[in-house]
Amino acid sequence: MDLFLFIIALLINTTYAVLYRPVVLMHGVTSTAADMNELGGWLTASFPGIYVVSIEIGNGYEDSFLLPMNKQVELFCATVLADEHLHDGFNMLGVSQGSLIVRGAVEQCSLPVYNLITLVGAHQGVFGDPPLKSLPPQFWDLISKYAYEESVQNVISIAGFWRDPFQLEKYINRCHFLPDINNEREVRNETYRNNMLKLNAFVMTYSDIDETITPPQSGWFLGYASHSLQPETWNQSRQFTEDLIGMQTLSEQGKLHMFIGHTRHADAQHAPDKEFFFQNILQFFNNTLS
Ligand SMILES: *[C@@H]1O[C@H](CO)[C@@H](O)[C@H](O)[C@H]1NC(C)=O
Ligand SMILES: *[C@@H]1O[C@H](CO)[C@@H](O)[C@H](O)[C@H]1NC(C)=O
Ligand SMILES: *[C@@H]1O[C@H](CO)[C@@H](O)[C@H](O)[C@H]1NC(C)=O
């Protein structure tokens, strides 16, 4: 009799156990999957039983900057699509360069993502000395002087989202990655926009003391205005005025969530940002598979 009740109790537990949506995490440049463990721990502590996977592309550290972005997105998608835990959909978070990988993956691979969260992203690219400092010094000149050369585009990740406001035409025509996934070219890819519009929520943050992403507002799709070092306003950004990949539509639908943090760039996924994360970001993982 006791055993019978025990089995019933087990069945009820199993049937009604909360099944949190799995989570995919993507780290930034010159780091590794382990860099996301602290943030992953916040999720597993908050949502019992949640499946969290932190993706490594190739060997992690070196491949994070020595593989072009399109290749990184391709490898990322292959890993995610091969994970059986993720077939029914998941939430996804990318940090810094990882923000571009996860967004590129939604657009290009049509991954079944519910909420897409990007922390201190580079959605409208980077330009200037601070972003180069995350790379070994021998690469600094290569990017600042030759970013749009084919040979550099083919090997260094950051060249794929180097957006020089003094050479925007060159950027649009010769940069392999960002102008494509941002639909900034004359011929747009409607699949990119349609995939973004399938999201339940798209979250973007930047830090007002970011020392790496310049301009920091790139995390909100605001890059430097043409021929200036002033970040664009929403009215000026083609992502909003022309809805190139659906930012304006997502905003009108109440699906665009924007936050400003206040930590160093490298701390966005670590203890100094924990309170910000719990206050603003954690809610986007509090959802279940039906
Ligand atoms: C998740 O949402 C439920 C329902 O709104 C709430 O009771 C719970 O505290 C939330 N969990 C976390 C970790 O925020
Ligand atoms: C649009 O993107 C999808 C997904 O990457 C690709 O399969 C398709 O060929 C692209 N379409 C055009 C017109 O480039
Ligand atoms: C931006 O648009 C708002 C209305 O949407 C307007 O009030 C504001 O003046 C505009 N700012 C600039 C810089 O054009």
CSV table of C-alpha atoms and ligand atoms in Angstrom, one decimal:
chain,number,residue,atom,x,y,z
A,1,MET,CA,0.0,0.0,0.0
A,2,ASP,CA,2.7,2.4,1.0
A,3,LEU,CA,4.6,1.5,-2.1
A,4,PHE,CA,1.5,2.1,-4.2
A,5,LEU,CA,1.1,5.6,-2.8
A,6,PHE,CA,4.8,6.2,-3.3
A,7,ILE,CA,4.5,5.3,-6.9
A,8,ILE,CA,1.5,7.5,-7.4
A,9,ALA,CA,3.4,10.4,-5.7
A,10,LEU,CA,6.3,9.8,-8.1
A,11,LEU,CA,4.0,9.8,-11.1
A,12,ILE,CA,2.4,13.0,-10.0
A,13,ASN,CA,5.7,14.6,-9.4
A,14,THR,CA,7.0,13.6,-12.8
A,15,THR,CA,3.9,14.6,-14.6
A,16,TYR,CA,3.7,18.1,-13.0
A,17,ALA,CA,7.4,18.8,-12.6
A,18,VAL,CA,8.2,22.2,-14.0
A,19,LEU,CA,10.1,21.8,-17.2
A,20,TYR,CA,12.1,25.1,-17.6
A,21,ARG,CA,13.1,25.9,-21.1
A,22,PRO,CA,16.7,24.9,-21.8
A,23,VAL,CA,19.3,27.6,-22.1
A,24,VAL,CA,22.2,28.1,-24.5
A,25,LEU,CA,25.1,30.4,-23.6
A,26,MET,CA,27.7,31.9,-25.8
A,27,HIS,CA,30.9,33.6,-24.5
A,28,GLY,CA,32.8,36.5,-26.0
A,29,VAL,CA,36.1,37.0,-27.8
A,30,THR,CA,39.4,35.7,-26.4
A,31,SER,CA,37.6,33.6,-23.8
A,32,THR,CA,36.2,30.2,-23.4
A,33,ALA,CA,32.9,28.4,-22.5
A,34,ALA,CA,34.0,28.2,-18.9
A,35,ASP,CA,33.7,32.0,-18.7
A,36,MET,CA,29.9,31.5,-18.7
A,37,ASN,CA,29.9,29.1,-15.8
A,38,GLU,CA,29.2,31.7,-13.1
A,39,LEU,CA,26.2,33.1,-15.0
A,40,GLY,CA,25.1,29.5,-15.8
A,41,GLY,CA,25.2,28.8,-12.0
A,42,TRP,CA,22.8,31.7,-11.3
A,43,LEU,CA,20.3,30.0,-13.7
A,44,THR,CA,20.6,26.5,-12.3
A,45,ALA,CA,20.3,27.9,-8.7
A,46,SER,CA,17.2,29.9,-9.7
A,47,PHE,CA,15.4,27.3,-11.8
A,48,PRO,CA,15.7,23.7,-10.4
A,49,GLY,CA,16.4,21.1,-13.1
A,50,ILE,CA,17.0,23.6,-15.9
A,51,TYR,CA,19.3,22.4,-18.7
A,52,VAL,CA,22.1,24.9,-19.4
A,53,VAL,CA,24.8,24.5,-22.0
A,54,SER,CA,27.7,26.8,-22.7
A,55,ILE,CA,28.9,26.5,-26.3
A,56,GLU,CA,32.6,26.3,-27.3
A,57,ILE,CA,33.5,27.0,-30.9
A,58,GLY,CA,36.5,25.0,-31.9
A,59,ASN,CA,39.2,25.3,-29.3
A,60,GLY,CA,37.6,28.3,-27.6
A,61,TYR,CA,40.2,30.9,-26.8
A,62,GLU,CA,42.0,31.2,-30.1
A,63,ASP,CA,39.2,30.2,-32.4
A,64,SER,CA,37.1,32.9,-30.8
A,65,PHE,CA,39.1,35.5,-32.7
A,66,LEU,CA,40.9,33.5,-35.4
A,67,LEU,CA,37.8,32.3,-37.1
A,68,PRO,CA,35.6,34.6,-39.2
A,69,MET,CA,32.2,35.3,-37.7
A,70,ASN,CA,30.2,33.5,-40.5
A,71,LYS,CA,32.3,30.3,-39.7
A,72,GLN,CA,31.7,30.8,-36.0
A,73,VAL,CA,27.9,31.0,-36.5
A,74,GLU,CA,28.0,27.9,-38.7
A,75,LEU,CA,29.9,25.9,-36.1
A,76,PHE,CA,27.7,27.2,-33.3
A,77,CYS,CA,24.5,26.2,-35.2
A,78,ALA,CA,25.9,22.7,-35.9
A,79,THR,CA,26.6,22.2,-32.2
A,80,VAL,CA,23.2,23.5,-31.0
A,81,LEU,CA,21.2,21.5,-33.7
A,82,ALA,CA,23.0,18.3,-32.6
A,83,ASP,CA,21.9,18.7,-29.0
A,84,GLU,CA,18.8,16.6,-28.4
A,85,HIS,CA,17.9,18.6,-25.3
A,86,LEU,CA,17.3,21.6,-27.4
A,87,HIS,CA,15.0,20.2,-30.1
A,88,ASP,CA,11.8,21.6,-28.5
A,89,GLY,CA,13.1,25.1,-28.2
A,90,PHE,CA,15.2,27.1,-25.8
A,91,ASN,CA,16.3,30.5,-24.5
A,92,MET,CA,19.6,31.8,-25.6
A,93,LEU,CA,22.1,34.3,-24.3
A,94,GLY,CA,25.3,35.8,-25.8
A,95,VAL,CA,27.8,38.1,-24.3
A,96,SER,CA,29.8,40.7,-26.3
A,97,GLN,CA,30.9,39.1,-29.5
A,98,GLY,CA,28.7,36.2,-28.5
A,99,SER,CA,25.7,38.5,-28.9
A,100,LEU,CA,26.4,38.6,-32.6
A,101,ILE,CA,26.9,34.9,-32.9
A,102,VAL,CA,23.6,34.1,-31.2
A,103,ARG,CA,21.7,36.7,-33.2
A,104,GLY,CA,23.4,35.5,-36.5
A,105,ALA,CA,22.4,32.0,-35.5
A,106,VAL,CA,18.7,33.0,-35.1
A,107,GLU,CA,18.7,34.8,-38.4
A,108,GLN,CA,20.7,32.3,-40.5
A,109,CYS,CA,19.9,28.9,-38.9
A,110,SER,CA,16.2,29.6,-37.9
A,111,LEU,CA,16.9,28.1,-34.4
A,112,PRO,CA,13.8,27.6,-32.3
A,113,VAL,CA,14.6,30.4,-29.8
A,114,TYR,CA,12.0,31.8,-27.4
A,115,ASN,CA,13.8,34.6,-25.7
A,116,LEU,CA,17.0,36.0,-27.1
A,117,ILE,CA,19.2,37.8,-24.6
A,118,THR,CA,22.3,39.8,-25.5
A,119,LEU,CA,24.5,41.4,-22.9
A,120,VAL,CA,26.9,44.2,-23.8
A,121,GLY,CA,26.6,43.3,-27.5
A,122,ALA,CA,28.1,44.8,-30.6
A,123,HIS,CA,25.0,44.8,-32.7
A,124,GLN,CA,26.1,47.9,-34.7
A,125,GLY,CA,29.7,47.0,-34.7
A,126,VAL,CA,32.8,48.4,-33.0
A,127,PHE,CA,35.4,51.0,-34.0
A,128,GLY,CA,38.5,52.5,-32.3
A,129,ASP,CA,41.3,51.4,-30.0
A,130,PRO,CA,39.4,49.9,-27.0
A,131,PRO,CA,37.9,46.9,-28.8
A,132,LEU,CA,41.3,46.0,-30.2
A,133,LYS,CA,42.7,45.7,-26.7
A,134,SER,CA,40.9,42.5,-26.3
A,135,LEU,CA,43.2,41.0,-28.9
A,136,PRO,CA,46.9,40.2,-28.8
A,137,PRO,CA,48.9,43.3,-29.9
A,138,GLN,CA,50.1,41.9,-33.2
A,139,PHE,CA,46.5,42.1,-34.4
A,140,TRP,CA,45.8,45.7,-33.6
A,141,ASP,CA,47.3,47.4,-36.7
A,142,LEU,CA,46.0,44.6,-38.9
A,143,ILE,CA,42.5,45.6,-38.0
A,144,SER,CA,42.8,49.3,-37.6
A,145,LYS,CA,44.5,49.6,-41.0
A,146,TYR,CA,43.4,46.7,-43.1
A,147,ALA,CA,40.1,45.4,-41.7
A,148,TYR,CA,38.3,45.4,-45.0
A,149,GLU,CA,41.0,43.5,-46.9
A,150,GLU,CA,39.7,40.1,-47.9
A,151,SER,CA,42.7,38.3,-46.2
A,152,VAL,CA,41.8,40.0,-42.9
A,153,GLN,CA,38.1,39.5,-43.2
A,154,ASN,CA,38.8,35.8,-43.8
A,155,VAL,CA,40.7,35.2,-40.6
A,156,ILE,CA,39.9,37.7,-37.8
A,157,SER,CA,36.5,37.7,-36.1
A,158,ILE,CA,36.4,41.4,-35.2
A,159,ALA,CA,37.1,42.4,-38.8
A,160,GLY,CA,33.6,41.0,-39.4
A,161,PHE,CA,32.0,43.7,-37.3
A,162,TRP,CA,34.5,46.5,-37.6
A,163,ARG,CA,32.3,49.4,-38.6
A,164,ASP,CA,34.4,52.4,-39.6
A,165,PRO,CA,32.1,55.5,-39.6
A,166,PHE,CA,34.6,57.2,-42.0
A,167,GLN,CA,34.4,54.4,-44.5
A,168,LEU,CA,30.8,53.2,-44.3
A,169,GLU,CA,30.5,52.4,-48.0
A,170,LYS,CA,33.6,50.2,-47.7
A,171,TYR,CA,32.1,48.6,-44.6
A,172,ILE,CA,28.8,47.8,-46.3
A,173,ASN,CA,30.4,46.4,-49.5
A,174,ARG,CA,33.5,44.6,-48.1
A,175,CYS,CA,32.8,43.6,-44.5
A,176,HIS,CA,31.6,39.9,-44.7
A,177,PHE,CA,29.5,39.5,-41.6
A,178,LEU,CA,27.7,42.5,-39.9
A,179,PRO,CA,26.3,44.4,-42.9
A,180,ASP,CA,24.8,41.0,-44.0
A,181,ILE,CA,23.1,40.0,-40.8
A,182,ASN,CA,22.1,43.6,-40.2
A,183,ASN,CA,20.4,43.7,-43.6
A,184,GLU,CA,22.3,46.9,-44.4
A,185,ARG,CA,22.9,46.0,-48.1
A,186,GLU,CA,20.7,46.9,-51.0
A,187,VAL,CA,19.3,43.3,-51.3
A,188,ARG,CA,17.9,42.3,-48.0
A,189,ASN,CA,17.3,38.8,-46.7
A,190,GLU,CA,13.7,38.6,-45.5
A,191,THR,CA,14.4,35.3,-43.7
A,192,TYR,CA,16.6,37.2,-41.3
A,193,ARG,CA,13.8,39.6,-40.4
A,194,ASN,CA,11.2,36.9,-40.3
A,195,ASN,CA,13.3,34.9,-37.9
A,196,MET,CA,13.8,37.9,-35.6
A,197,LEU,CA,10.1,38.5,-35.5
A,198,LYS,CA,9.4,35.0,-34.3
A,199,LEU,CA,11.1,35.8,-31.0
A,200,ASN,CA,9.0,36.2,-27.9
A,201,ALA,CA,11.4,38.7,-26.5
A,202,PHE,CA,14.7,40.3,-27.6
A,203,VAL,CA,16.8,41.7,-24.9
A,204,MET,CA,19.7,44.2,-25.4
A,205,THR,CA,22.0,45.8,-22.8
A,206,TYR,CA,24.9,48.1,-22.8
A,207,SER,CA,27.1,49.4,-20.0
A,208,ASP,CA,27.5,53.1,-19.5
A,209,ILE,CA,31.1,52.5,-18.4
A,210,ASP,CA,32.0,49.9,-21.0
A,211,GLU,CA,35.7,50.1,-21.7
A,212,THR,CA,35.8,47.7,-24.6
A,213,ILE,CA,32.8,48.2,-26.9
A,214,THR,CA,33.0,51.6,-28.6
A,215,PRO,CA,30.5,53.0,-28.9
A,216,PRO,CA,28.9,51.1,-25.9
A,217,GLN,CA,25.5,51.9,-27.4
A,218,SER,CA,26.3,49.4,-30.1
A,219,GLY,CA,24.7,47.0,-27.7
A,220,TRP,CA,21.4,48.8,-28.6
A,221,PHE,CA,22.1,48.9,-32.4
A,222,LEU,CA,23.4,52.5,-32.2
A,223,GLY,CA,26.8,52.8,-33.9
A,224,TYR,CA,28.8,55.9,-34.8
A,225,ALA,CA,27.0,58.3,-37.1
A,226,SER,CA,28.5,58.7,-40.5
A,227,HIS,CA,31.8,60.7,-40.4
A,228,SER,CA,31.6,61.2,-36.7
A,229,LEU,CA,32.4,59.7,-33.3
A,230,GLN,CA,29.0,60.4,-32.0
A,231,PRO,CA,26.7,57.5,-31.5
A,232,GLU,CA,23.5,57.6,-33.6
A,233,THR,CA,20.1,58.2,-31.9
A,234,TRP,CA,17.2,55.9,-32.6
A,235,ASN,CA,15.8,58.3,-35.1
A,236,GLN,CA,19.1,58.0,-37.1
A,237,SER,CA,19.6,54.3,-36.9
A,238,ARG,CA,18.4,52.5,-40.0
A,239,GLN,CA,17.6,49.5,-37.8
A,240,PHE,CA,14.7,51.6,-36.4
A,241,THR,CA,13.8,53.9,-39.3
A,242,GLU,CA,13.9,51.2,-41.9
A,243,ASP,CA,13.1,48.1,-39.7
A,244,LEU,CA,15.9,46.2,-41.5
A,245,ILE,CA,15.7,43.2,-39.3
A,246,GLY,CA,12.6,44.0,-37.4
A,247,MET,CA,13.7,46.2,-34.5
A,248,GLN,CA,11.0,48.7,-35.1
A,249,THR,CA,8.3,46.0,-35.3
A,250,LEU,CA,9.6,44.2,-32.2
A,251,SER,CA,9.5,47.5,-30.3
A,252,GLU,CA,5.9,48.2,-31.4
A,253,GLN,CA,4.9,44.7,-30.3
A,254,GLY,CA,6.5,45.3,-26.9
A,255,LYS,CA,9.0,42.5,-27.5
A,256,LEU,CA,12.1,44.6,-27.4
A,257,HIS,CA,13.6,45.0,-23.9
A,258,MET,CA,16.5,47.4,-23.3
A,259,PHE,CA,18.6,47.9,-20.2
A,260,ILE,CA,21.6,49.9,-19.2
A,261,GLY,CA,24.1,48.3,-16.9
A,262,HIS,CA,27.0,49.8,-15.0
A,263,THR,CA,30.0,47.5,-14.9
A,264,ARG,CA,33.2,47.0,-16.8
A,265,HIS,CA,32.8,45.1,-20.0
A,266,ALA,CA,34.5,42.0,-18.8
A,267,ASP,CA,32.2,41.8,-15.8
A,268,ALA,CA,28.9,41.5,-17.6
A,269,GLN,CA,28.6,37.8,-16.9
A,270,HIS,CA,30.3,37.9,-13.4
A,271,ALA,CA,29.7,38.8,-9.8
A,272,PRO,CA,29.8,42.6,-10.2
A,273,ASP,CA,26.8,42.4,-12.5
A,274,LYS,CA,24.9,39.8,-10.5
A,275,GLU,CA,22.4,42.2,-9.0
A,276,PHE,CA,21.7,43.8,-12.4
A,277,PHE,CA,21.2,40.4,-13.9
A,278,PHE,CA,18.8,39.2,-11.2
A,279,GLN,CA,16.8,42.4,-11.3
A,280,ASN,CA,16.5,42.7,-15.1
A,281,ILE,CA,17.5,39.7,-17.0
A,282,LEU,CA,16.6,36.6,-14.9
A,283,GLN,CA,12.9,37.0,-15.7
A,284,PHE,CA,13.5,36.1,-19.4
A,285,PHE,CA,14.5,32.5,-18.3
A,286,ASN,CA,11.5,32.0,-16.1
A,287,ASN,CA,9.4,30.1,-18.7
A,288,THR,CA,8.6,26.5,-19.3
A,289,LEU,CA,8.1,24.1,-22.2
A,290,SER,CA,4.4,23.2,-22.3
B,1,LIG,C1,9.2,32.7,-11.8
B,1,LIG,O1,7.9,33.1,-12.0
B,1,LIG,C2,7.0,32.7,-10.9
B,1,LIG,C3,5.6,33.1,-11.4
B,1,LIG,O2,5.5,34.4,-11.6
B,1,LIG,C4,7.4,33.3,-9.6
B,1,LIG,O3,6.6,32.9,-8.6
B,1,LIG,C5,8.9,32.9,-9.3
B,1,LIG,O4,9.3,33.5,-8.2
B,1,LIG,C6,9.8,33.2,-10.5
B,1,LIG,N1,11.1,32.6,-10.3
B,1,LIG,C7,12.2,33.3,-10.2
B,1,LIG,C8,13.4,32.6,-9.9
B,1,LIG,O5,12.2,34.5,-10.4
B,2,LIG,C1,18.9,34.3,-46.7
B,2,LIG,O1,19.4,33.6,-45.6
B,2,LIG,C2,19.1,32.2,-45.6
B,2,LIG,C3,19.6,31.6,-44.3
B,2,LIG,O2,21.0,31.9,-44.1
B,2,LIG,C4,19.8,31.6,-46.8
B,2,LIG,O3,19.5,30.2,-46.8
B,2,LIG,C5,19.3,32.2,-48.1
B,2,LIG,O4,20.0,31.7,-49.2
B,2,LIG,C6,19.4,33.7,-48.0
B,2,LIG,N1,18.8,34.3,-49.1
B,2,LIG,C7,19.3,35.2,-49.9
B,2,LIG,C8,18.5,35.8,-51.0
B,2,LIG,O5,20.5,35.5,-49.8
B,3,LIG,C1,13.7,61.8,-32.5
B,3,LIG,O1,12.3,61.6,-32.7
B,3,LIG,C2,11.5,62.1,-31.7
B,3,LIG,C3,10.1,61.7,-32.0
B,3,LIG,O2,10.0,60.4,-32.3
B,3,LIG,C4,11.7,63.6,-31.7
B,3,LIG,O3,10.9,64.2,-30.7
B,3,LIG,C5,13.2,64.0,-31.6
B,3,LIG,O4,13.3,65.4,-31.7
B,3,LIG,C6,14.0,63.3,-32.6
B,3,LIG,N1,15.4,63.5,-32.3
B,3,LIG,C7,16.3,63.7,-33.2
B,3,LIG,C8,17.7,63.9,-32.8
B,3,LIG,O5,16.0,63.8,-34.4
